[in-house]
XYZ file of C-alpha atoms in Angstrom:
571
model
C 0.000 0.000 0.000
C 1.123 3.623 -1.459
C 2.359 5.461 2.525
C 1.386 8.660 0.954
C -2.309 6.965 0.984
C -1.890 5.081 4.577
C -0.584 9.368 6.137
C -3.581 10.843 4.056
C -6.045 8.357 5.775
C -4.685 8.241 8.831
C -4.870 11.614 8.769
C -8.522 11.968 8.156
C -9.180 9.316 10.945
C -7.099 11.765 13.245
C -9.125 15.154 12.087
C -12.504 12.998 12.506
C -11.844 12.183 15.860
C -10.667 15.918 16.607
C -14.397 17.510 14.714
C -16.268 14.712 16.966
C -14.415 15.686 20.322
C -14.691 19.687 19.195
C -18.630 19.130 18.795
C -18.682 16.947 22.191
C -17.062 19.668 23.596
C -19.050 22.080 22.420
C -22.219 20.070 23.353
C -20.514 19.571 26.419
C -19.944 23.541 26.950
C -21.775 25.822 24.932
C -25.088 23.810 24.325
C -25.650 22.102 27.536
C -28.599 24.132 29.381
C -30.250 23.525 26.157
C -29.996 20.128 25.778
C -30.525 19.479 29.639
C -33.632 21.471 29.451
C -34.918 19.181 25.822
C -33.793 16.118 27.863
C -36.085 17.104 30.751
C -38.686 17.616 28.006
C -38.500 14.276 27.253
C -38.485 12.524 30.583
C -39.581 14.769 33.083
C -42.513 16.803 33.864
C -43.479 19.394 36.323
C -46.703 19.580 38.900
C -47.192 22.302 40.901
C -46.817 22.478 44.885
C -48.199 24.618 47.695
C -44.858 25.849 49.796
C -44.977 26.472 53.439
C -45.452 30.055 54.679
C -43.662 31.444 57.872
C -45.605 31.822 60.317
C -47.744 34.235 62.364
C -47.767 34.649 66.102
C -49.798 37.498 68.264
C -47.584 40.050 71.042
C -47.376 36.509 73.522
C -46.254 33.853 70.977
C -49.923 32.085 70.629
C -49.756 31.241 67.274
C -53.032 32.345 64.957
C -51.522 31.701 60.795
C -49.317 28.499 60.501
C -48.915 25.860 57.398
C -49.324 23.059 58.234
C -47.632 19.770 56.395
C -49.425 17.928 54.010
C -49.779 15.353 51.338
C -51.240 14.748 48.320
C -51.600 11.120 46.674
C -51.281 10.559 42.575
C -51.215 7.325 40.779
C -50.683 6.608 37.275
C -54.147 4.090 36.776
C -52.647 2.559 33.334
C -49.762 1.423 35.476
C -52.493 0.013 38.816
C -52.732 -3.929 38.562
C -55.866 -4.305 40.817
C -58.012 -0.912 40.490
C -60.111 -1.567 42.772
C -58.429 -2.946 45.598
C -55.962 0.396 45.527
C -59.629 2.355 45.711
C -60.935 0.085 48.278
C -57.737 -0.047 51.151
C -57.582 3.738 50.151
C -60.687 4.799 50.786
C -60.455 3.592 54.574
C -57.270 5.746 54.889
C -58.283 8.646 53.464
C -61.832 8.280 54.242
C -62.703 9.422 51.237
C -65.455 7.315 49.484
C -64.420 4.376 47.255
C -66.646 4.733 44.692
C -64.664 8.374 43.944
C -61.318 7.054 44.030
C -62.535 3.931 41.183
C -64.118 7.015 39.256
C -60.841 8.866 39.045
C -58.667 5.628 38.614
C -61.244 4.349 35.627
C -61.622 7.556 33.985
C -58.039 8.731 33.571
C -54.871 6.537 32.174
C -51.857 9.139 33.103
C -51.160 11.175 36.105
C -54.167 11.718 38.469
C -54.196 13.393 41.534
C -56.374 11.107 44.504
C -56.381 13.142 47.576
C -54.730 16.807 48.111
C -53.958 18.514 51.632
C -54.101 14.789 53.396
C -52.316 14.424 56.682
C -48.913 13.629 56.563
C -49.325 11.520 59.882
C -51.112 8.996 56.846
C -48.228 9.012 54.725
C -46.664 5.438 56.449
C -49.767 3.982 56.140
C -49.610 4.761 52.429
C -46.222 3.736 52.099
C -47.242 0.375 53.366
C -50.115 -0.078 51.115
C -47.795 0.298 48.295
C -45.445 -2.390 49.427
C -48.446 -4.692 50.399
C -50.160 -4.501 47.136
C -46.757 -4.044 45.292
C -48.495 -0.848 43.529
C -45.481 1.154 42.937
C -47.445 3.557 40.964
C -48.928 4.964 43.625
C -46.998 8.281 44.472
C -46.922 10.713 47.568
C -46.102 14.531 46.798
C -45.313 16.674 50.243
C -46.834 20.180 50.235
C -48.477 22.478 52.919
C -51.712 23.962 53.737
C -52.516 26.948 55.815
C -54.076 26.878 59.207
C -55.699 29.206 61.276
C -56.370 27.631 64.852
C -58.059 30.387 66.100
C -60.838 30.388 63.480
C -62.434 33.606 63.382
C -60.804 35.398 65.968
C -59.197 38.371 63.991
C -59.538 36.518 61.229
C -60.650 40.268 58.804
C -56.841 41.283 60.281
C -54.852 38.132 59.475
C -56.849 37.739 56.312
C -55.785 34.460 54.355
C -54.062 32.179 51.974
C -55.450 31.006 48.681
C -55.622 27.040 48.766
C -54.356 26.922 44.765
C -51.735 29.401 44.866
C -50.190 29.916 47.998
C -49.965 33.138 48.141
C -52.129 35.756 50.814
C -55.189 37.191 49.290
C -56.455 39.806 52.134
C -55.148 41.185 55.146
C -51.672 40.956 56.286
C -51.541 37.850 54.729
C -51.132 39.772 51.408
C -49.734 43.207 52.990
C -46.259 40.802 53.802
C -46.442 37.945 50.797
C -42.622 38.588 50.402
C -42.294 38.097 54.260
C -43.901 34.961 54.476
C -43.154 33.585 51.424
C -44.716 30.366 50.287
C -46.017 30.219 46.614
C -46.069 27.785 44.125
C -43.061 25.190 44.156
C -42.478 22.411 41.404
C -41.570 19.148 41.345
C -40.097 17.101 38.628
C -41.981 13.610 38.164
C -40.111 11.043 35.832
C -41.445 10.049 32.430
C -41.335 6.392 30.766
C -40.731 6.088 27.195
C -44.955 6.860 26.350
C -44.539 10.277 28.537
C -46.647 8.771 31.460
C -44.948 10.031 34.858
C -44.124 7.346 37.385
C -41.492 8.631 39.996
C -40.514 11.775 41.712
C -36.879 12.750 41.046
C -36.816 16.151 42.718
C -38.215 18.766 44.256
C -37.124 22.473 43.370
C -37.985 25.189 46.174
C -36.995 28.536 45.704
C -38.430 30.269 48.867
C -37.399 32.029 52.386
C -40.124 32.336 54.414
C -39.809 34.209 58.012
C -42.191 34.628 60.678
C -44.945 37.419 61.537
C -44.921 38.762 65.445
C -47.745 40.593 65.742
C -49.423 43.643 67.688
C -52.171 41.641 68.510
C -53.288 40.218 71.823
C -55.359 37.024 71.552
C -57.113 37.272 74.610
C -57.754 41.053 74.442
C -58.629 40.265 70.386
C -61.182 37.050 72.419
C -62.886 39.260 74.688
C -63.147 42.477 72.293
C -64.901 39.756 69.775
C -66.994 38.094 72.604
C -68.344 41.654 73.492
C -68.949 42.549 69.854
C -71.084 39.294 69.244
C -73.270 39.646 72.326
C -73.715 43.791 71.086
C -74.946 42.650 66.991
C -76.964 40.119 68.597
C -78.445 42.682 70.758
C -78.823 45.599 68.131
C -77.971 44.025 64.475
C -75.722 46.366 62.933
C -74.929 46.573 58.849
C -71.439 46.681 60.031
C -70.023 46.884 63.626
C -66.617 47.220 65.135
C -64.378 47.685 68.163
C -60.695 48.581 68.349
C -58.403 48.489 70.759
C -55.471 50.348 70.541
C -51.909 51.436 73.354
C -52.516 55.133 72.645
C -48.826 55.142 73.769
C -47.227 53.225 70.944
C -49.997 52.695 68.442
C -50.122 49.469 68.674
C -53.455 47.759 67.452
C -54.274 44.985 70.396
C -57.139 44.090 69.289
C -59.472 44.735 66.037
C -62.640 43.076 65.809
C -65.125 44.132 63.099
C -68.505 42.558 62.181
C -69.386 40.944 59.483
C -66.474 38.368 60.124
C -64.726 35.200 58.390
C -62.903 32.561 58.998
C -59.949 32.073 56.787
C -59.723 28.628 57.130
C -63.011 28.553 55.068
C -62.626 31.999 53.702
C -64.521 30.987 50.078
C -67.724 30.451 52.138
C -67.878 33.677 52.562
C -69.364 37.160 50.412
C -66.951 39.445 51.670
C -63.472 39.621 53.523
C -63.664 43.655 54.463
C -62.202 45.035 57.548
C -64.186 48.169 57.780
C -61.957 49.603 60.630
C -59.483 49.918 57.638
C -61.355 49.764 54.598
C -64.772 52.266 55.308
C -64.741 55.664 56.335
C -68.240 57.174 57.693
C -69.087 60.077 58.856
C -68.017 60.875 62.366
C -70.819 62.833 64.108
C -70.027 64.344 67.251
C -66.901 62.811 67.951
C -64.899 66.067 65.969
C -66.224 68.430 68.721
C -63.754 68.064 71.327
C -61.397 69.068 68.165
C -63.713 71.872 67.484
C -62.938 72.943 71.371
C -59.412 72.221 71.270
C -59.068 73.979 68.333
C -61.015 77.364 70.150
C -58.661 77.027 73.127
C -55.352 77.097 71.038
C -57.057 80.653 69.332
C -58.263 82.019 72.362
C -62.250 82.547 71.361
C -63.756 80.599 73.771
C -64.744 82.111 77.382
C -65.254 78.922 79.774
C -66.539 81.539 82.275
C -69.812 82.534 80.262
C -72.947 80.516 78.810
C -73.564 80.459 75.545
C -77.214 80.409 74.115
C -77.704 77.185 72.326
C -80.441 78.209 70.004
C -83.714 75.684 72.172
C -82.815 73.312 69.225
C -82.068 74.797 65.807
C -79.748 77.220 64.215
C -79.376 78.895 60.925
C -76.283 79.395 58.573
C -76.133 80.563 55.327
C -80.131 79.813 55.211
C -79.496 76.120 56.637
C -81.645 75.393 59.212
C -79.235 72.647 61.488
C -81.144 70.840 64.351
C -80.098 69.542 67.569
C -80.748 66.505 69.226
C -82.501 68.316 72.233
C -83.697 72.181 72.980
C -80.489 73.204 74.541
C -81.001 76.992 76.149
C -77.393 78.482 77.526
C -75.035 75.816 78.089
C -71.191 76.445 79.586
C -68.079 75.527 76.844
C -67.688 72.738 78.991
C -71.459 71.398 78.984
C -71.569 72.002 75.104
C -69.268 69.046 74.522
C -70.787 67.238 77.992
C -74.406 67.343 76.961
C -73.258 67.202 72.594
C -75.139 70.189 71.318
C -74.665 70.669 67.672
C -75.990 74.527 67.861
C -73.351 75.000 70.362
C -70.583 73.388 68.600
C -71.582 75.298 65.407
C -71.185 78.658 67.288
C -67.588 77.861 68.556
C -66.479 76.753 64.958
C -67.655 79.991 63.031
C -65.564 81.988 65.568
C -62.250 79.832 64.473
C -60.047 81.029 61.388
C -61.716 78.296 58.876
C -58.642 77.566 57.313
C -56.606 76.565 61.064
C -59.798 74.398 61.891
C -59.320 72.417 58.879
C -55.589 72.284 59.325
C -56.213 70.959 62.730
C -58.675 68.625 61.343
C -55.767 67.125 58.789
C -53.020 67.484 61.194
C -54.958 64.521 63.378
C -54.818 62.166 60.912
C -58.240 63.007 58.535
C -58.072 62.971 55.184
C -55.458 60.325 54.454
C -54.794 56.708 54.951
C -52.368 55.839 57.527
C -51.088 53.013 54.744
C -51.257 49.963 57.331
C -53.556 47.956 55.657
C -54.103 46.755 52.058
C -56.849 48.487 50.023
C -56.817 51.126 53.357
C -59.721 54.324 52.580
C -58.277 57.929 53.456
C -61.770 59.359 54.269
C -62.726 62.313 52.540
C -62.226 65.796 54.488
C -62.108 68.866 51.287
C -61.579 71.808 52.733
C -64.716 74.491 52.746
C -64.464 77.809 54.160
C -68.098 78.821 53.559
C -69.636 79.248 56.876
C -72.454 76.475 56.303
C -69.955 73.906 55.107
C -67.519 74.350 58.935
C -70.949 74.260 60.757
C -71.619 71.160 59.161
C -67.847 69.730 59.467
C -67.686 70.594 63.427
C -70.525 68.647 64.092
C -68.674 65.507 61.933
C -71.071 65.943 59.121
C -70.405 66.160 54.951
C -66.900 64.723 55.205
C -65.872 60.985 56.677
C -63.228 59.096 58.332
C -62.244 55.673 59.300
C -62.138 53.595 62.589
C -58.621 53.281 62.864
C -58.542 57.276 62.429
C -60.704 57.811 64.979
C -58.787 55.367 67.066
C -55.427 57.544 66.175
C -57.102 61.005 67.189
C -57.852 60.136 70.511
C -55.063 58.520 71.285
C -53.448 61.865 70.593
C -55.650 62.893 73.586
C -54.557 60.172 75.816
C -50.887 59.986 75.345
C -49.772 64.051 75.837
C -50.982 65.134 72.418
C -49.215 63.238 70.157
C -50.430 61.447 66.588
C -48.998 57.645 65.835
C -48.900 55.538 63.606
C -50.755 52.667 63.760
C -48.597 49.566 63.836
C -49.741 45.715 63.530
C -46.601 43.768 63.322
C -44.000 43.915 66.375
C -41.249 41.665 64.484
C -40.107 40.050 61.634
C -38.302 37.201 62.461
C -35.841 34.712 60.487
C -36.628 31.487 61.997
C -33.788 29.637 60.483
C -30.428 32.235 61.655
C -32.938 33.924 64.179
C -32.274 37.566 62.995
C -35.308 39.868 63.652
C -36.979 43.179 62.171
C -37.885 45.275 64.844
C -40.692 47.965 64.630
C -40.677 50.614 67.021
C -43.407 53.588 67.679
C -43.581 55.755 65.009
C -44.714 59.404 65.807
C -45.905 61.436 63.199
C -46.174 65.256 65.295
C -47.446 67.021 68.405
C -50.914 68.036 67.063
C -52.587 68.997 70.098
C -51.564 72.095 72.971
C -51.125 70.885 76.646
C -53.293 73.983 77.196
C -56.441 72.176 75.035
C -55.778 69.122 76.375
C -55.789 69.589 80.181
C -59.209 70.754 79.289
C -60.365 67.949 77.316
C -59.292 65.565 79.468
C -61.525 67.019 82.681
C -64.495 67.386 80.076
C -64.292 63.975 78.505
C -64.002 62.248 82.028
C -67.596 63.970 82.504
C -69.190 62.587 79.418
C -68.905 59.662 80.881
C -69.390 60.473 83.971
C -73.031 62.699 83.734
C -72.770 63.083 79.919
C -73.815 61.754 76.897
C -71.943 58.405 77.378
C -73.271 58.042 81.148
C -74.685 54.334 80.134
C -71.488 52.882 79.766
C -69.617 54.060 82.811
C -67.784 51.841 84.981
C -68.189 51.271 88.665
C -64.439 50.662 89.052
C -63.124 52.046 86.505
C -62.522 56.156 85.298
C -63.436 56.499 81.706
C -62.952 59.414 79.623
C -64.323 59.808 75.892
C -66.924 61.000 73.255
C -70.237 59.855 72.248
C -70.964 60.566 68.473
C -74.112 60.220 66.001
C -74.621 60.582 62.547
C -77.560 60.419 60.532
C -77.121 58.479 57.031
C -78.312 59.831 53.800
C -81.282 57.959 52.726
C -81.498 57.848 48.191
C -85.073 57.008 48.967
C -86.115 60.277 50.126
C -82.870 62.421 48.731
C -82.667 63.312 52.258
C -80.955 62.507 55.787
C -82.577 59.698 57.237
C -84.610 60.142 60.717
C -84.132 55.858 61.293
C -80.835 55.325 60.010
C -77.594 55.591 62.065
C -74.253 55.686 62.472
C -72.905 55.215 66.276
C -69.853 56.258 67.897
C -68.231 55.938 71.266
C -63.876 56.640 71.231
C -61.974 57.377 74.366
C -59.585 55.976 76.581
C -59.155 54.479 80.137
C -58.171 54.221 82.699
C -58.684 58.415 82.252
C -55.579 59.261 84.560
C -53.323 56.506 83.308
C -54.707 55.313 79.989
C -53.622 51.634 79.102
C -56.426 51.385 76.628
C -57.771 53.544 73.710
C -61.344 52.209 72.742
C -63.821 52.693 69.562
C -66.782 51.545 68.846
C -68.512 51.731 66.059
C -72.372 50.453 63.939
C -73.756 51.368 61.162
C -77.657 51.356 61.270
C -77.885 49.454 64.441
C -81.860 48.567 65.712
C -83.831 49.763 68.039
C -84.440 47.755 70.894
C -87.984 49.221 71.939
C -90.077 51.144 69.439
C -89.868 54.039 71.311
C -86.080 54.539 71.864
C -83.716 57.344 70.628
C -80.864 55.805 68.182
C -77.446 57.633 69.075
C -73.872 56.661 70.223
C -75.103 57.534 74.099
C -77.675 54.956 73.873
C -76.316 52.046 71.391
C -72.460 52.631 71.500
C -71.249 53.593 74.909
C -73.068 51.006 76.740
C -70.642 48.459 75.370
C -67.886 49.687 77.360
C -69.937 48.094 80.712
C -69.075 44.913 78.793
C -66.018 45.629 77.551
C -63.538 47.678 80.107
C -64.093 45.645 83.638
C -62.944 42.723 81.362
C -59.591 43.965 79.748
C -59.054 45.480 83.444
C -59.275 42.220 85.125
C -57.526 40.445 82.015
C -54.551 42.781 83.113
C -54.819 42.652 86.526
C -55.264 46.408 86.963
C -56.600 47.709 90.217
C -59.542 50.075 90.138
C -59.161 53.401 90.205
C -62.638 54.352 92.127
C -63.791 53.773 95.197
C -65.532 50.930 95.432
C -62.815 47.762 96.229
C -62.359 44.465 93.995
C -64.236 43.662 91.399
C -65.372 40.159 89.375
C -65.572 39.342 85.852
C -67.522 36.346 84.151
C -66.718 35.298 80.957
C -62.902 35.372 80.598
C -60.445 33.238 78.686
């Protein structure tokens, strides 16, 4: 043989192996996501699982939002020998009839999902029944559903976790989705050679959740709600709500609203709205002390004379306003005692319109405090005709909500200062332990020392001989605001003479507040045909319910004569 010929096709046999190794290589290199990810095509596929969440605790570590580990069971029915004895021994695990499990098993030939969120405490027992009836087909999947243990109980706060998705959908749930975490996670099932899947080869996570510590005191949240049911039982309320607020840090301790859910079944349910976040109504008489405040700080009120309250009616601007009874000459003091809108009206058209507006917005009206999702600002325009400030110092034309009602009178209680509301204490990493701390936020000093030494001794006699007189304590010193407002009725293009809202806000105990309190219903009944509708008569009477059992909950001594006291009904 020629050598020339044997070099020349050696040669080639040598440059052939070199192109094959420079294309492995470049497989090897350059092309191998791609191919990985056509090879996975071909032999994998990917089903979708429900990731754990962190978790949520209240302010004492009671736990009230957890997921909680799960199963779900697959099988691929082409692949199950004996259908019906897989459907049978299932069905007494899973208690889940037989005749559905033969349905799913007879109807479908490739992947099928049996049985989703199943306790994982089952999953040995399924393990076994696999080996027994040596039905390897039968798969497990891990995954997680969430759990709310105390049902209801601030369940329009916590709000909830869709069951498909794993994300929050309401409340703080959703406000910290990037917190939690959780989600949608995939796992890769095996394919044969026909593209049925028939073994797990990995799971793929891609998720850090940490935990919620919240504001939120169970038992102050269980006895707030207790007090609220037994109150729409009693009057049945459109809407109804009490709040519970430190007027010293702004934390929200408790937040119970009415109608309720419970997010473990949260899809039974028409609506998930927390109206102490997401409603603002019309505040009634609960802006006068503000109106008063607002008179002391420009020096236009005289608490040394009487002024004539009109016996029931005043005009402005050719607006005939009414009170709610014939007041003659009432004191400063007695005009916020007693509520009289004629003598309200009178100490807001003395004010500079423009500072009793700016006082109005400097508390908090007018914009949302951004705590909650989907949170309503309230509307407060400012007017300087003389009609439209009588009408907005008697909490009429312009609205807020409960939580900045809640705000404004903490601002009383704690020295004159407006917070911010706050609902989470923490944010804790429960793997390395590192935390997010929230501290008290203040937003300004918004009322005068001067205004409020005055307030304080006139809302302590609201309660006391006032307007809120029903729901004084016998132990306890309570100092706050009764408010009314009537609702516009479409029917008759006119203010309603049935239809309601009802306020009580304050704080206790009056010389050493602990608590701030509002409570709020819109349209509650009558309970005799005869009786008056207004926040003296529905609202305040709730705080007989409500303070002698958050007093004795934290063991606080009374502050009247009158020794020990007993509560029924306590956690």
């Amino acid at each position: 043989m020629n050598k020339t010929r044997v070099y020349l096709f050696s040669g080639l046999i040598v440059i052939g192996f070199i192109l094959v190794i420079i294309r492995l290589a470049y497989f090897q290199i350059y092309k191998r996501d791609e191919f990985l990810s056509y090879i996975q095509k071909q032999y994998y596929t990917k089903e979708n699982i429900v990731l754990p969440r962190g978790t949520i605790f209240d302010s004492k570590g009671k736990i009230l939002g957890i997921s909680v580990p799960t199963i779900s069971i697959y099988a691929i029915p082409r692949y199950i020998k004996n259908k019906k004895e897989v459907a049978r021994n299932l069905s007494r695990i899973l208690k889940i009839p037989e005749s559905r499990l033969l349905n799913k098993l007879y109807n479908h030939s490739r992947y099928v999902v049996l049985a989703e969120n199943v306790d994982k405490s089952l999953k040995p027992r399924i393990q076994n029944l696999r080996k027994m009836l040596k039905e390897w087909n039968i798969g497990i999947v891990e995954s997680s559903v969430r759990y709310y243990p105390l049902k209801s109980v601030a369940g329009t706060t916590i709000g909830f976790v869709s069951r498909k998705e794993g994300i929050g959908l309401e409340g703080l749930e959703y406000k910290y989705n990037k917190v939690l975490g959780g989600g949608i996670g995939k796992i890769l099932l095996m394919k044969d050679a026909s593209g049925n899947p028939f073994t797990i080869e990995k799971e793929i996570k891609n998720t850090n959740p940490k935990d919620l510590i919240l504001t939120i005191d169970s038992n102050i949240q269980y006895i707030t709600e207790e007090v609220l049911k037994e109150f729409v039982k009693e009057r049945k309320p459109k809407e109804a709500a009490i709040i519970i607020m430190n007027p010293f840090t702004g934390e929200i301790l408790a937040n119970a609203t009415y109608p309720g859910y419970d997010p473990n079944r949260y899809w039974l349910y028409k609506s998930h709205k927390n109206i102490t976040f997401h409603s603002a109504y019309e505040p009634g008489s609960l802006v006068k002390p503000f109106v008063l405040a607002e008179a002391i700080d420009e020096n236009v009120v005289n608490f040394k004379k009487k002024y004539y309250c009109g016996e029931g009616k005043i005009v402005v601007d050719g607006k005939k306003i009414r009170d709610h009874k014939k007041f003659k000459m009432l004191t400063a003091e007695e005009i916020i005692i007693y509520s009289s809108n004629v003598g309200a009206i009178k100490l807001a058209l003395k004010l500079d319109p423009k500072k009793f507006y700016k006082k109005l917005f400097s508390l908090g009206f007018g914009k949302s405090t951004k705590t909650f999702p989907g949170e309503a600002s309230g509307i407060l325009k400012p007017d300087y005709r003389p009609v439209q400030v009588a009408y907005a110092s008697i909490g009429q034309s312009w609205t807020a909500t409960p939580i900045q009602i809640a705000l404004a009178y903490s601002a009383i209680a704690n020295g004159g200062y407006l917070l911010k509301p706050r609902l989470v204490k923490e944010i804790v990493d429960p793997f390395s332990g590192e935390k997010t701390v929230y501290e008290k936020e203040v937003v300004g000093k918004v009322l005068s020392d001067r205004s409020l030494k005055k307030l304080r001794e006139i809302l302590i006699n609201v309660v006391e001989i006032g307007t809120a007189k029903k729901g004084k304590s016998k132990y306890f010193t309570i100092a706050g605001k009764t408010g009314t407002a009537q609702k516009y009725d479409p029917k008759i293009k006119a203010l309603s003479t049935e239809k309601f809202y009802t306020w009580f806000a304050g704080y206790f105990p009056a010389e050493n507040p602990k608590f701030t309190v509002v409570i709020f219903a819109n349209e509650p009944q009558k309970t005799y045909r005869w009786e008056r509708i207004g926040g003296g008569s529905v609202s305040s009477p709730v705080l007989k319910a409500l303070v002698d059992r958050l007093m004795f909950y934290i063991k606080e001594k009374p502050d009247k004569n009158g020794g020990s006291y007993a509560v029924k009904n306590t956690p």
